[in-house]
Coordinates of C-alpha atoms in Angstrom, one line a residue:
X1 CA 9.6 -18.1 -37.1
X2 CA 9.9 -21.9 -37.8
X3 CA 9.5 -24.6 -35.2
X4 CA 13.1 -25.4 -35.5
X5 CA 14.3 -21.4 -35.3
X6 CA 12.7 -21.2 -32.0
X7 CA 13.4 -24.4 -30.6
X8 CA 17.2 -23.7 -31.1
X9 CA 16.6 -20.5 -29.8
X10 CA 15.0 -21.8 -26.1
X11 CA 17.8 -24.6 -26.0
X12 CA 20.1 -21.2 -25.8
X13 CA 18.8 -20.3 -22.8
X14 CA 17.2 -23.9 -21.2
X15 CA 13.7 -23.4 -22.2
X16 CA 12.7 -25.6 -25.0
X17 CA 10.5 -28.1 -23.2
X18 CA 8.1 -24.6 -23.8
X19 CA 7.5 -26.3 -27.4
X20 CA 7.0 -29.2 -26.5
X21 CA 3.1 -29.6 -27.2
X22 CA 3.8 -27.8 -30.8
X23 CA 2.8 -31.0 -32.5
X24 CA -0.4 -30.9 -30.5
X25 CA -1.3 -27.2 -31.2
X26 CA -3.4 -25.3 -34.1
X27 CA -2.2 -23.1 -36.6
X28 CA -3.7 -20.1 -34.4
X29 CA -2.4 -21.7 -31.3
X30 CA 1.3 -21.9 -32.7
X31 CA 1.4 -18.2 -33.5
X32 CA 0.3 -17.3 -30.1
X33 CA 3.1 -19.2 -28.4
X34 CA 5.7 -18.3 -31.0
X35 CA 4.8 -14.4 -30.3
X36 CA 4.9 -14.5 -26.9
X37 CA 8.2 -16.4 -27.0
X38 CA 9.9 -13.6 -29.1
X39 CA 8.6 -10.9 -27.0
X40 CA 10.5 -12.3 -24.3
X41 CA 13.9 -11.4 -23.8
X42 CA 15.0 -15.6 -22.9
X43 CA 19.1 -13.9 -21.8
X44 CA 17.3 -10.9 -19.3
X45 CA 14.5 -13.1 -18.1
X46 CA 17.1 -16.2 -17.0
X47 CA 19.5 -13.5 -15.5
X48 CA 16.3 -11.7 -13.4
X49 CA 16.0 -15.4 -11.9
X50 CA 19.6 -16.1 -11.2
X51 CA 19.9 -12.3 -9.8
X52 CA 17.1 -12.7 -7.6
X53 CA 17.7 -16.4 -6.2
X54 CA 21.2 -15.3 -5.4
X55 CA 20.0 -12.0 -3.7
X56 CA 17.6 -14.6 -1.7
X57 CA 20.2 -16.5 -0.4
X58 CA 22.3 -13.5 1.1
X59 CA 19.2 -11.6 2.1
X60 CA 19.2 -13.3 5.6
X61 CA 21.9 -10.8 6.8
X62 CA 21.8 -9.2 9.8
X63 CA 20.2 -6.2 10.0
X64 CA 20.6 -5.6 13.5
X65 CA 23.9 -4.2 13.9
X66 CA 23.7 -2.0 11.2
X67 CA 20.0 -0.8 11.3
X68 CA 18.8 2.2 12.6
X69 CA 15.5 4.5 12.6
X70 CA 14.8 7.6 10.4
X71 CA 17.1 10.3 11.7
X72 CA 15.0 13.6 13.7
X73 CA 16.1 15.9 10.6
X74 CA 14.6 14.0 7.8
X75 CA 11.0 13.1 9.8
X76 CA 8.0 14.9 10.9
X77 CA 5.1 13.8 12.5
X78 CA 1.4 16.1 11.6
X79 CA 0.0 15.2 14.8
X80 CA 3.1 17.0 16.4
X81 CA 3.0 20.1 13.9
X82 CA 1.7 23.5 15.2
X83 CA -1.5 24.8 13.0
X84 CA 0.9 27.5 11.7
X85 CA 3.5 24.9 10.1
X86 CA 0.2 22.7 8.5
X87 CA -1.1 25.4 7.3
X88 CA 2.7 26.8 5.9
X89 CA 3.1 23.3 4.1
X90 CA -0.4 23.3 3.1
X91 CA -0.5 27.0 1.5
X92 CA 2.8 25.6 -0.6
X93 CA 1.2 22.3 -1.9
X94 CA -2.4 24.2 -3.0
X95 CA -0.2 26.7 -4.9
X96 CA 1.5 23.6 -6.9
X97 CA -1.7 22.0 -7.5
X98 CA -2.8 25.8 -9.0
X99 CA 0.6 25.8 -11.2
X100 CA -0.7 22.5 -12.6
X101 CA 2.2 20.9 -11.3
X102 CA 0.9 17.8 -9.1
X103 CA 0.2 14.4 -10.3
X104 CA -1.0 11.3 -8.3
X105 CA 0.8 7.6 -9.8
X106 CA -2.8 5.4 -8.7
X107 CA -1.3 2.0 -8.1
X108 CA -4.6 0.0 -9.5
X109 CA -3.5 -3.1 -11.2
X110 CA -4.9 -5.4 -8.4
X111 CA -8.0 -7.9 -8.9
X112 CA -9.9 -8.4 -5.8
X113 CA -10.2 -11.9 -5.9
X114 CA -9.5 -12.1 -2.2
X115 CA -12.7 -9.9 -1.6
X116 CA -14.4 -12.5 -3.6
X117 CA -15.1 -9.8 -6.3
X118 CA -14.1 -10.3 -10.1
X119 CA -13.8 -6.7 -11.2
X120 CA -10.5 -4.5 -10.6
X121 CA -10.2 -3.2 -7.1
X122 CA -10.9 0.3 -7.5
X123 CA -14.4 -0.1 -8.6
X124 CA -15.1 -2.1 -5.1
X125 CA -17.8 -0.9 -3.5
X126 CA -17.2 -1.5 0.8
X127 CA -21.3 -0.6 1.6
X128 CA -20.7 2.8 2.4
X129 CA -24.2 4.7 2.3
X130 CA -23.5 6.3 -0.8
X131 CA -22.7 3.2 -2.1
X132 CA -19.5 5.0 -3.6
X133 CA -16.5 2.5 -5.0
X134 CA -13.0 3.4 -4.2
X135 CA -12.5 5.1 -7.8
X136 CA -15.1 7.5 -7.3
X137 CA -14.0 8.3 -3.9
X138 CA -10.4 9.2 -5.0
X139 CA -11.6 11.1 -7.8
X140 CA -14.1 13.4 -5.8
X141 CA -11.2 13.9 -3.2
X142 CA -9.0 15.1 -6.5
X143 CA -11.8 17.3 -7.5
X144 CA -12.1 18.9 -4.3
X145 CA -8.3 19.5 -3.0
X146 CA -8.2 21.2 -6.8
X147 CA -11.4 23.6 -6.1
X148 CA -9.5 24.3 -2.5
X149 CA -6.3 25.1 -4.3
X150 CA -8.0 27.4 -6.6
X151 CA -10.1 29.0 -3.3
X152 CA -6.5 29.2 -1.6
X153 CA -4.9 30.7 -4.2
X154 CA -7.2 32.5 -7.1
X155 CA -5.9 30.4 -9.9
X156 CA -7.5 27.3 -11.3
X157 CA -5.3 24.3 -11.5
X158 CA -5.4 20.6 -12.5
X159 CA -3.6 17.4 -11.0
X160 CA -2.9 14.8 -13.3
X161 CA -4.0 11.6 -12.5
X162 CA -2.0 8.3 -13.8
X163 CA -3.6 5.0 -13.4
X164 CA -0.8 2.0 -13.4
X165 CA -3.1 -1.0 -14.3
X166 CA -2.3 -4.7 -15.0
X167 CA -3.4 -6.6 -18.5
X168 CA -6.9 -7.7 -16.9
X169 CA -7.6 -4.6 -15.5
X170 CA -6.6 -2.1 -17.9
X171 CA -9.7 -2.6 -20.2
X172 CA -13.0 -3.0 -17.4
X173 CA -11.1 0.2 -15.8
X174 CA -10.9 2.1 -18.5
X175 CA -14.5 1.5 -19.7
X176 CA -15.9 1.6 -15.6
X177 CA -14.2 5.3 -16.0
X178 CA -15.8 5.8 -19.3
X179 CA -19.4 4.9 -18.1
X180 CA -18.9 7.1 -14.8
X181 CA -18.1 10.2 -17.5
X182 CA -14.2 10.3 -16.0
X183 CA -16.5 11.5 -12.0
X184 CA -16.4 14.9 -13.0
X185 CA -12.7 15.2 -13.8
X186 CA -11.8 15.8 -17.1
X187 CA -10.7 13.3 -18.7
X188 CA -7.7 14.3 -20.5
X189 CA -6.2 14.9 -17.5
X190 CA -7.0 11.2 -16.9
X191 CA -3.8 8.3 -17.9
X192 CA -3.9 4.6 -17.6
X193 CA -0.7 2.7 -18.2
X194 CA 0.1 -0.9 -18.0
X195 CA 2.2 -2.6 -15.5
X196 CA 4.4 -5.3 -17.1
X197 CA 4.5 -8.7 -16.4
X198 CA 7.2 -11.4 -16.1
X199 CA 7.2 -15.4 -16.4
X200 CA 6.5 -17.7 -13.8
X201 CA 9.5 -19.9 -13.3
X202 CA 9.2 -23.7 -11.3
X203 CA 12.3 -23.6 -8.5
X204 CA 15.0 -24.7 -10.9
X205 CA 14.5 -21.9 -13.5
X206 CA 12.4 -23.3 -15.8
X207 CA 9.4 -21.4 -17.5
X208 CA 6.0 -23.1 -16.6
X209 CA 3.6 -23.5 -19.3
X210 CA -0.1 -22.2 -18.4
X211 CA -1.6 -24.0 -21.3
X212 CA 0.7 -25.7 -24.3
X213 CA 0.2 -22.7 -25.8
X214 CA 0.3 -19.8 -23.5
X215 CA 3.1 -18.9 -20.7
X216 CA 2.3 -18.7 -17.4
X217 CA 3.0 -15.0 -16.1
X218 CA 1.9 -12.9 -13.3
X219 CA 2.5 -8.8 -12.8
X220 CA 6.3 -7.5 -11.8
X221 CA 4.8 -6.2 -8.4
X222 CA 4.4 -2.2 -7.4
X223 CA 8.0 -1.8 -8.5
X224 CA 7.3 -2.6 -11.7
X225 CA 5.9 1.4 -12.3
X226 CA 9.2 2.1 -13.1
X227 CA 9.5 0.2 -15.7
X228 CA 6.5 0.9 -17.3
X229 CA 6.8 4.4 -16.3
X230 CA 9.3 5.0 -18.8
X231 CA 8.8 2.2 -21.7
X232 CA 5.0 3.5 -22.2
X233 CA 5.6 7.4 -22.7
X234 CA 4.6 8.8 -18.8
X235 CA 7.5 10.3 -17.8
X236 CA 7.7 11.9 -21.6
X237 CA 3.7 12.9 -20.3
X238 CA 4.8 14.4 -16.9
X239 CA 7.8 16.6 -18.9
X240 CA 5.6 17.8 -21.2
X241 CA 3.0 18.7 -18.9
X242 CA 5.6 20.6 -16.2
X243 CA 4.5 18.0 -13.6
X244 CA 7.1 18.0 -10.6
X245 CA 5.5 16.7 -7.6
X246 CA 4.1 13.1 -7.6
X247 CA 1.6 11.5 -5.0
X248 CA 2.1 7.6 -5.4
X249 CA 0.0 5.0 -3.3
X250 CA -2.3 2.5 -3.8
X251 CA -5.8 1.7 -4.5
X252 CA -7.1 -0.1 -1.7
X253 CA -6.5 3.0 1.2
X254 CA -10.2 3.6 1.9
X255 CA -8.6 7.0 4.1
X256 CA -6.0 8.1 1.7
X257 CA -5.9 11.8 1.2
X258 CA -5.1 12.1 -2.7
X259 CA -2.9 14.9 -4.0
X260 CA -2.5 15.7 -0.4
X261 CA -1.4 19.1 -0.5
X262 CA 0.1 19.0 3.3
X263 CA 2.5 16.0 1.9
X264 CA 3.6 17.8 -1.2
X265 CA 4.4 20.9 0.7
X266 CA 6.2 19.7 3.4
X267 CA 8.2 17.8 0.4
X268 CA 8.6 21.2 -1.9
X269 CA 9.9 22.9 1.1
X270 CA 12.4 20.5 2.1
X271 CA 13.9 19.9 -1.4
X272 CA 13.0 16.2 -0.9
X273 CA 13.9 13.5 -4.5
X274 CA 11.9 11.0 -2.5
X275 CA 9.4 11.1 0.6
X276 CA 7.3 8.2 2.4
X277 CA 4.1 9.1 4.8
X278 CA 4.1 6.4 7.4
X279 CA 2.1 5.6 10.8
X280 CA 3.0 4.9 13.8
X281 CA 3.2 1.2 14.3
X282 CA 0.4 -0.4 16.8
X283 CA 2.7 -2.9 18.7
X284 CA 6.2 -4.2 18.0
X285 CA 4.5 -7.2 16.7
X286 CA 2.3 -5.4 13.9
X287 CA 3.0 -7.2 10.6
X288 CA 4.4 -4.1 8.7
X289 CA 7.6 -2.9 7.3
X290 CA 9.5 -0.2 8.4
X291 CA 11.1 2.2 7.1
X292 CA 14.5 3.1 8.4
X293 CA 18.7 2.8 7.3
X294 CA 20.6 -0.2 6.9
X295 CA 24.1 1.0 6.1
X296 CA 23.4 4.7 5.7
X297 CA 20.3 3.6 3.0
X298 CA 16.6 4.3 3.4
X299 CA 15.0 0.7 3.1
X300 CA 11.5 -0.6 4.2
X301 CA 12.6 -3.4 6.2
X302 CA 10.1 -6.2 6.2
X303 CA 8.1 -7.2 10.0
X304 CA 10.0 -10.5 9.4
X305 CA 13.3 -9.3 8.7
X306 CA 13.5 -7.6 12.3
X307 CA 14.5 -9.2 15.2
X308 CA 12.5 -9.7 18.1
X309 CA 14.8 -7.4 20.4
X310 CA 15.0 -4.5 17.5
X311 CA 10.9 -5.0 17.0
X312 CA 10.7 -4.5 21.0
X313 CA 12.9 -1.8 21.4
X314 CA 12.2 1.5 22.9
X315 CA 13.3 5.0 22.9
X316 CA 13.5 6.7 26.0
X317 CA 10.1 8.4 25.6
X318 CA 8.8 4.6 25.7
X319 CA 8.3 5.0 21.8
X320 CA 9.0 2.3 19.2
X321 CA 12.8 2.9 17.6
X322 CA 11.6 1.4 14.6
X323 CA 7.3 2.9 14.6
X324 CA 7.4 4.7 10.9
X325 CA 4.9 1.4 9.6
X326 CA 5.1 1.7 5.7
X327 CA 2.0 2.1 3.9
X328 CA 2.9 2.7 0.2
X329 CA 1.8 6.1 0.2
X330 CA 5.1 7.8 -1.6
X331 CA 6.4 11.2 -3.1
X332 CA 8.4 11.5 -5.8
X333 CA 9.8 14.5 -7.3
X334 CA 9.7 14.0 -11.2
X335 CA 13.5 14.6 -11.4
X336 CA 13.8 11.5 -9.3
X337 CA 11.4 9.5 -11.4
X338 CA 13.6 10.5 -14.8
X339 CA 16.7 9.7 -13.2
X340 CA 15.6 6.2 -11.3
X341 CA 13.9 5.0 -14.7
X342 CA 17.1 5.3 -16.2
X343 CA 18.5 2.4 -13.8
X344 CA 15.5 0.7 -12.7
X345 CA 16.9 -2.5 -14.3
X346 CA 19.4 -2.7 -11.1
X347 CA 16.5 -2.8 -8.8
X348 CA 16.4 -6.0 -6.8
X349 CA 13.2 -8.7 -7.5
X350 CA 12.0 -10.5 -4.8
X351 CA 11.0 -14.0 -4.9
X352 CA 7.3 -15.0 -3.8
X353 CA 6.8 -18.7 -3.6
X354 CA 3.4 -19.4 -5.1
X355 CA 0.5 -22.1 -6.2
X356 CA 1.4 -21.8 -9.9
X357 CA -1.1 -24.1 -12.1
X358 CA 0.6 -25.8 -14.8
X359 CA 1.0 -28.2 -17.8
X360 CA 2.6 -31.1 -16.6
X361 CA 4.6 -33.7 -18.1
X362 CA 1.9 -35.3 -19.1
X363 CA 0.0 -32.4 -21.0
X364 CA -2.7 -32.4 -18.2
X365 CA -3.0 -28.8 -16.3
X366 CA -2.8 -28.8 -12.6
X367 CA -3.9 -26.7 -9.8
X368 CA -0.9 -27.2 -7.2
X369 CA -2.0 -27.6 -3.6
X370 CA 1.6 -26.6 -2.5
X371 CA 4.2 -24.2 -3.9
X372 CA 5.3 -25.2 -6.4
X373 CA 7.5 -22.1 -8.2
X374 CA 8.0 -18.7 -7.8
X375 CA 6.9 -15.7 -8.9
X376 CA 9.2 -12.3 -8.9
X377 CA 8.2 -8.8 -8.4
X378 CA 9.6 -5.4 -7.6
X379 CA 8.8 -3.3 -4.5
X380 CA 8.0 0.3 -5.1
X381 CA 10.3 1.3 -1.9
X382 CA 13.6 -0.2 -3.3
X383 CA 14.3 3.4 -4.8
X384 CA 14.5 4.6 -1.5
X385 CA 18.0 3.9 -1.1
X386 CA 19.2 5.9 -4.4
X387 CA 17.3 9.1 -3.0
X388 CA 19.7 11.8 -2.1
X389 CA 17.5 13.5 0.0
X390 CA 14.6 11.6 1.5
X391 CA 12.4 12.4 4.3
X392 CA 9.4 10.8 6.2
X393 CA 5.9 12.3 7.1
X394 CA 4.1 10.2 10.3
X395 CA 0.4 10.8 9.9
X396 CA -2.4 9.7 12.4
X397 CA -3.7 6.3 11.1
X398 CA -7.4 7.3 12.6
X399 CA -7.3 10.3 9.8
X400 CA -5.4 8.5 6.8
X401 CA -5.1 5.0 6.4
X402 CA -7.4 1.9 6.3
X403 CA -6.5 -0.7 4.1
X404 CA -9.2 -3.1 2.0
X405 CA -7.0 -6.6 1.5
X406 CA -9.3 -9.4 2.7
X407 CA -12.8 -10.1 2.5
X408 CA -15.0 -9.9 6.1
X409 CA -14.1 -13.4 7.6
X410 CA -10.3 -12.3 7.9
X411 CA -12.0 -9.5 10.4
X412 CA -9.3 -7.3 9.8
X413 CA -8.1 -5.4 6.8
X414 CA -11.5 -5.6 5.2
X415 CA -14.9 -3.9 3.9
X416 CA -16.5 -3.7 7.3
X417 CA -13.3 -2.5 8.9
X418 CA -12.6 -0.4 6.3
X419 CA -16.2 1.1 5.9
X420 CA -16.0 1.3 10.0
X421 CA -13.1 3.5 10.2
X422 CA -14.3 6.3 7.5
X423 CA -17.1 6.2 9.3
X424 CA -15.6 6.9 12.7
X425 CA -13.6 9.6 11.3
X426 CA -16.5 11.3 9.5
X427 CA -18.1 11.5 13.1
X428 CA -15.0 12.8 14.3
X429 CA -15.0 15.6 12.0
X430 CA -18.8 16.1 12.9
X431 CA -17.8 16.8 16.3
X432 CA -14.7 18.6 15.7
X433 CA -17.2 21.0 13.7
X434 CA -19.7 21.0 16.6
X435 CA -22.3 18.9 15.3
X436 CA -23.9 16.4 17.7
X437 CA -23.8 11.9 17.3
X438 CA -23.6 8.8 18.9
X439 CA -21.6 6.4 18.2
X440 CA -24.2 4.1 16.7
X441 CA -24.9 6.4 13.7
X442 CA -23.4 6.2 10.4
X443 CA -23.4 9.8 8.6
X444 CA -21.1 9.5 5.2
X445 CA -19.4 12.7 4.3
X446 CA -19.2 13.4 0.5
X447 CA -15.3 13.7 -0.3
X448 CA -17.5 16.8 -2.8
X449 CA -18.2 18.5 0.7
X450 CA -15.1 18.1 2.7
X451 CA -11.8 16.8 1.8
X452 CA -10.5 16.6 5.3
X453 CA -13.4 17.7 7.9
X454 CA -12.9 21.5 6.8
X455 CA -16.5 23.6 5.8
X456 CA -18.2 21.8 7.8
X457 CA -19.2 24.1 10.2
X458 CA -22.1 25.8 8.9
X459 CA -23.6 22.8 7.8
X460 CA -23.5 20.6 11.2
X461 CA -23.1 23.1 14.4
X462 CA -25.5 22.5 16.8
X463 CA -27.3 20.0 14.7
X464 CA -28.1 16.3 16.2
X465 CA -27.7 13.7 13.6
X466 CA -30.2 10.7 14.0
X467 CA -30.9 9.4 11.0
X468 CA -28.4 6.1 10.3
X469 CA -27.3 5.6 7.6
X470 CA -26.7 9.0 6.2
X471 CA -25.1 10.7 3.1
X472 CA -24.0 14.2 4.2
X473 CA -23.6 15.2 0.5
X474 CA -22.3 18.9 -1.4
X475 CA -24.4 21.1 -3.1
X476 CA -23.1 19.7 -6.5
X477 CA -24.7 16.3 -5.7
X478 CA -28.0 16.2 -7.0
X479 CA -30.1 15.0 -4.1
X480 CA -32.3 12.0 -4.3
X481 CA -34.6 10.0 -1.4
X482 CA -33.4 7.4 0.9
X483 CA -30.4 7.7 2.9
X484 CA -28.6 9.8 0.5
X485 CA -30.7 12.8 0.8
X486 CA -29.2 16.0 1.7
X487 CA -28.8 17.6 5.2

């Protein structure tokens, strides 16, 4: 396309100052900007930013009159079930899993630059003694709730496993699986997909220019997965393949249980489109959403959004009203997914205000100390509200979630705390199984061995463990010195 084709075709929409430099640029350097130009659609990307400004403005409603907690019918807790109901919702999800019917969405677009560490998340390593990154973690727990299902039920069965990663992440993951031959799992049951991205907008609209020749864009948030789900072929893939039951959460859970097959039973046997696990929040004050209604509609409403008098308010049992914390661990049945793809583009974007480095009027790029624009994403949750029947499951934080965000000086939210609660719950299950350790030892439980502190009975009864640190580690695992030997 000619300089003046595409100059006439920003002025349309407000954006030619993003050819300005075009004098300046090379041949090569022309064609870059020219292609990413086209493959931007200038009408839907200027009416995202109006949408979501406007949205912004109105979005300091109150909640309060109108907001309530997840009704008793449509919310269990697993801490409160009897053994019998478990094991009922647990005998229902292994039999899916067997009927090749499961699939996990891996939410693993994320670079951990906040952890200091230039690789995608999920092949960050948090000093476990098996020195295992998050990747290979999730994937051994995959391989074992499928040898359980198949145990459970005689039949062999696979889950499907889709990666969502971003544009810098897509290729170092793909090969880091590669190199790893897939952890055992076969790797045509193995899917990476991109997330999409969106421009990066200064706070009057305007499209900032990363280099004279190159946009500045960022990824269109957990949301996003809807989108991509359907424009690169997945929800064709999980038709074809029968899936109907999808585990979504994200990478950086150092506790999540993947494919959980109490999760997806409990959701098969309630009919559920749409499902969130939650924990019970610490204090009123804890910096999460929650999920509840606003207006009749399942939302996650944000820790900020609440009040101070609906954060501190109580039930009579001296519970938190609004305790179910969100922690983007999600079901989705894939009749929901077909029929929410179909409208994703009414989903609302939020607005982040960010540091956005940019070319400035004089041609120089700079590193903004301040925000200076605004980037928009999508929230996975926001479907929450088209469900027609959605339900919550509360799970004990202790057993199932531990989140990886910040590196170790932010104390919390990190490696150490991370590594410090699998660690505590791997002695929990030692006990529980009647083996014997302090405190002060750190015995590592292969994911290979035990998916959830079951078979570990003839292993660790009556044994005292006092070797720290320790890799307690399946038959499977070829044993080698150190701290990884067997037990």
């Amino acid at each position: 396309m000619s300089y003046e084709k595409l100059k006439e075709q920003l002025a349309l929409h407000g954006q030619e100052h993003l050819v300005k430099y075009w004098p300046e640029l090379t041949e090569n350097e022309r064609e870059l900007l020219a292609s990413e130009i086209q493959n931007l659609d200038l009408a839907e990307v200027n009416e995202i930013f109006r949408r979501a400004t406007e949205s912004t403005k109105v979005i300091l409603e109150k909640f309060d009159d109108d907001l309530k907690p997840i009704p008793q019918a449509h919310y269990e807790s697993v801490p409160g079930l009897s053994q019998e109901k478990v094991l009922e919702y647990e005998n229902i999800g292994f039999q899916q899993i067997s009927d090749d019917k499961v699939g996990v969405l891996l939410l693993a677009g994320g670079q951990a630059t906040r952890l200091g560490f230039g690789y995608p998340k999920g092949m960050y390593d948090v000093g476990l003694p098996s020195r295992k990154t998050l990747f290979q973690i999730q994937a051994e727990r995959i391989l074992k709730v499928q040898q359980m299902a198949q145990q459970r039920t005689g039949k062999s069965g696979k889950v499907t496993w889709y990666i969502m990663t971003s544009e810098h992440t897509m290729g170092p993951t793909a090969d880091f699986f590669k190199s790893h031959n897939y952890f055992g799992l076969d790797e045509d049951n193995i899917i990476f997909f991109n997330q999409g991205r969106l421009p990066c907008f200064d706070f009057n609209g305007k499209i900032f220019l990363d280099e004279k020749y190159h946009l500045s864009t960022a990824p269109d948030g957990n949301g996003g997965i809807y989108r991509a789900l359907k424009t690169q072929g997945i929800l064709d893939d999980i038709a074809r393949r029968g899936v109907e039951h999808l585990h979504a959460h994200s990478v950086d859970n150092l506790l999540i249980k993947v494919a959980d097959p109490v999760f997806i039973g409990y959701c098969k046997s309630k009919n559920a489109d749409c499902a969130a696990k939650v924990v019970s929040k610490s204090s009123p004050s804890e910096a999460v959403g929650v999920v509840c209604r606003v207006n009749g509609y399942y939302k996650v409403v944000e820790y900020s959004e609440l009040t101070e008098e609906a954060a501190n308010r109580r039930n009579p049992d001296g519970r938190l009203t609004f305790s179910a914390g969100s922690i983007c661990n999600h079901y989705f049945s894939a009749q929901f997914l077909q029929k929410i793809c179909n409208y994703e583009s009414k989903l609302k974007h939020h607005i982040s205000n960010k540091k956005i480095p940019f070319i400035n009027e004089d041609g120089v790029r700079v590193k903004p100390s301040e925000p200076n624009g605004i980037k928009l994403e999508k929230f996975i949750f926001d479907v929450f509200e088209f469900a027609e029947n959605f339900i919550c499951l509360e799970v004990a934080r202790d057993v199932e979630f531990s989140a990886l965000k910040n590196s170790d000086s932010a104390k919390k939210d990190c490696p150490s705390t991370a590594r410090e609660d699998l660690l505590r719950l791997h002695r929990k299950y030692i006990r529980e199984a009647g083996g014997v350790i302090d405190d002060n030892i750190d015995v590592e439980i292969s994911p290979l061995l035990s998916y959830g502190g079951e078979d570990l009975k003839d292993l660790v009864e009556n044994e005292a463990f006092v070797i720290s640190p320790f890799h307690l580690k399946s038959m499977m695992e070829s044993s080698s010195n150190g701290v990884n030997g067997n037990h």
